[in-house]
Amino acid sequence: MVRISEFQTKDVVNVANGKKLGNIGDIDIDLETGQIQSLIILGTGKVLGLFGREEETVIPWQNIVKVGADVILVRLHESE
């Protein structure tokens, strides 16, 4: 079993282009089934965080390729 806090320390990498997307900021869970629906990557801060953040990236669970010891590999296309 994996704890949510363990998920948050892993880097999220897109296998479609090799780009690091960031770290998990939140997880969307179906309360009836207890299954994870999606992972939410918080946007990076703009100019030292003074002017807000970029948009969040929502990654549906079906786009997760592999959860490893240090990284979570996902498949996202540029349009997503």
CSV table of C-alpha atoms in Angstrom, one decimal:
chain,number,residue,atom,x,y,z
A,1,MET,CA,0.0,0.0,0.0
A,2,VAL,CA,1.3,3.5,-0.8
A,3,ARG,CA,0.6,6.5,1.3
A,4,ILE,CA,-0.5,9.8,-0.2
A,5,SER,CA,2.6,11.5,1.3
A,6,GLU,CA,4.8,9.1,-0.6
A,7,PHE,CA,3.1,10.1,-3.8
A,8,GLN,CA,3.8,13.7,-3.2
A,9,THR,CA,7.6,13.3,-3.0
A,10,LYS,CA,7.9,11.6,-6.4
A,11,ASP,CA,8.7,13.5,-9.5
A,12,VAL,CA,6.1,13.2,-12.3
A,13,VAL,CA,7.7,12.8,-15.8
A,14,ASN,CA,5.9,12.7,-19.1
A,15,VAL,CA,7.1,9.8,-21.2
A,16,ALA,CA,5.8,11.4,-24.4
A,17,ASN,CA,8.5,14.1,-24.3
A,18,GLY,CA,10.7,13.3,-21.3
A,19,LYS,CA,9.6,16.6,-19.6
A,20,LYS,CA,9.4,16.8,-15.8
A,21,LEU,CA,6.0,18.0,-14.9
A,22,GLY,CA,6.6,18.7,-11.2
A,23,ASN,CA,5.3,17.0,-8.1
A,24,ILE,CA,1.8,16.0,-7.0
A,25,GLY,CA,-0.1,18.7,-5.2
A,26,ASP,CA,-3.4,16.9,-4.8
A,27,ILE,CA,-5.1,13.6,-5.6
A,28,ASP,CA,-8.7,13.3,-6.8
A,29,ILE,CA,-10.3,10.2,-5.1
A,30,ASP,CA,-13.7,8.6,-5.7
A,31,LEU,CA,-15.1,8.5,-2.2
A,32,GLU,CA,-17.5,5.6,-3.0
A,33,THR,CA,-14.8,3.2,-4.3
A,34,GLY,CA,-11.7,4.7,-2.7
A,35,GLN,CA,-9.9,4.6,-6.1
A,36,ILE,CA,-7.7,7.4,-7.4
A,37,GLN,CA,-9.4,9.2,-10.3
A,38,SER,CA,-6.6,11.7,-11.1
A,39,LEU,CA,-3.4,13.3,-10.0
A,40,ILE,CA,-3.1,17.1,-9.8
A,41,ILE,CA,0.3,18.8,-10.5
A,42,LEU,CA,0.4,22.3,-9.1
A,43,GLY,CA,1.6,25.0,-11.5
A,44,THR,CA,5.0,26.5,-10.9
A,45,GLY,CA,5.1,29.9,-9.2
A,46,LYS,CA,5.6,33.0,-11.4
A,47,VAL,CA,8.4,35.4,-10.4
A,48,LEU,CA,9.3,34.0,-7.0
A,49,GLY,CA,5.6,33.2,-6.4
A,50,LEU,CA,4.6,36.9,-6.2
A,51,PHE,CA,2.3,36.9,-9.2
A,52,GLY,CA,0.3,33.7,-8.7
A,53,ARG,CA,0.8,30.3,-10.2
A,54,GLU,CA,0.5,28.7,-13.7
A,55,GLU,CA,-2.5,26.4,-14.3
A,56,GLU,CA,-2.7,23.0,-12.6
A,57,THR,CA,-2.1,19.9,-14.7
A,58,VAL,CA,-4.7,17.2,-14.1
A,59,ILE,CA,-3.6,13.7,-15.1
A,60,PRO,CA,-6.3,11.1,-15.3
A,61,TRP,CA,-5.4,7.8,-13.7
A,62,GLN,CA,-5.6,5.9,-17.1
A,63,ASN,CA,-2.7,8.1,-18.3
A,64,ILE,CA,-0.3,6.8,-15.6
A,65,VAL,CA,2.2,4.4,-17.1
A,66,LYS,CA,4.2,3.4,-14.1
A,67,VAL,CA,4.7,4.3,-10.4
A,68,GLY,CA,8.3,3.8,-9.6
A,69,ALA,CA,10.4,4.2,-6.4
A,70,ASP,CA,11.4,7.8,-7.3
A,71,VAL,CA,9.2,8.9,-10.2
A,72,ILE,CA,5.7,8.5,-11.7
A,73,LEU,CA,5.7,8.1,-15.4
A,74,VAL,CA,2.7,9.5,-17.2
A,75,ARG,CA,1.7,9.8,-20.9
A,76,LEU,CA,0.3,13.3,-21.8
A,77,HIS,CA,0.2,14.8,-25.2
A,78,GLU,CA,1.0,18.5,-25.7
A,79,SER,CA,-2.7,19.3,-26.2
A,80,GLU,CA,-3.7,17.9,-22.8
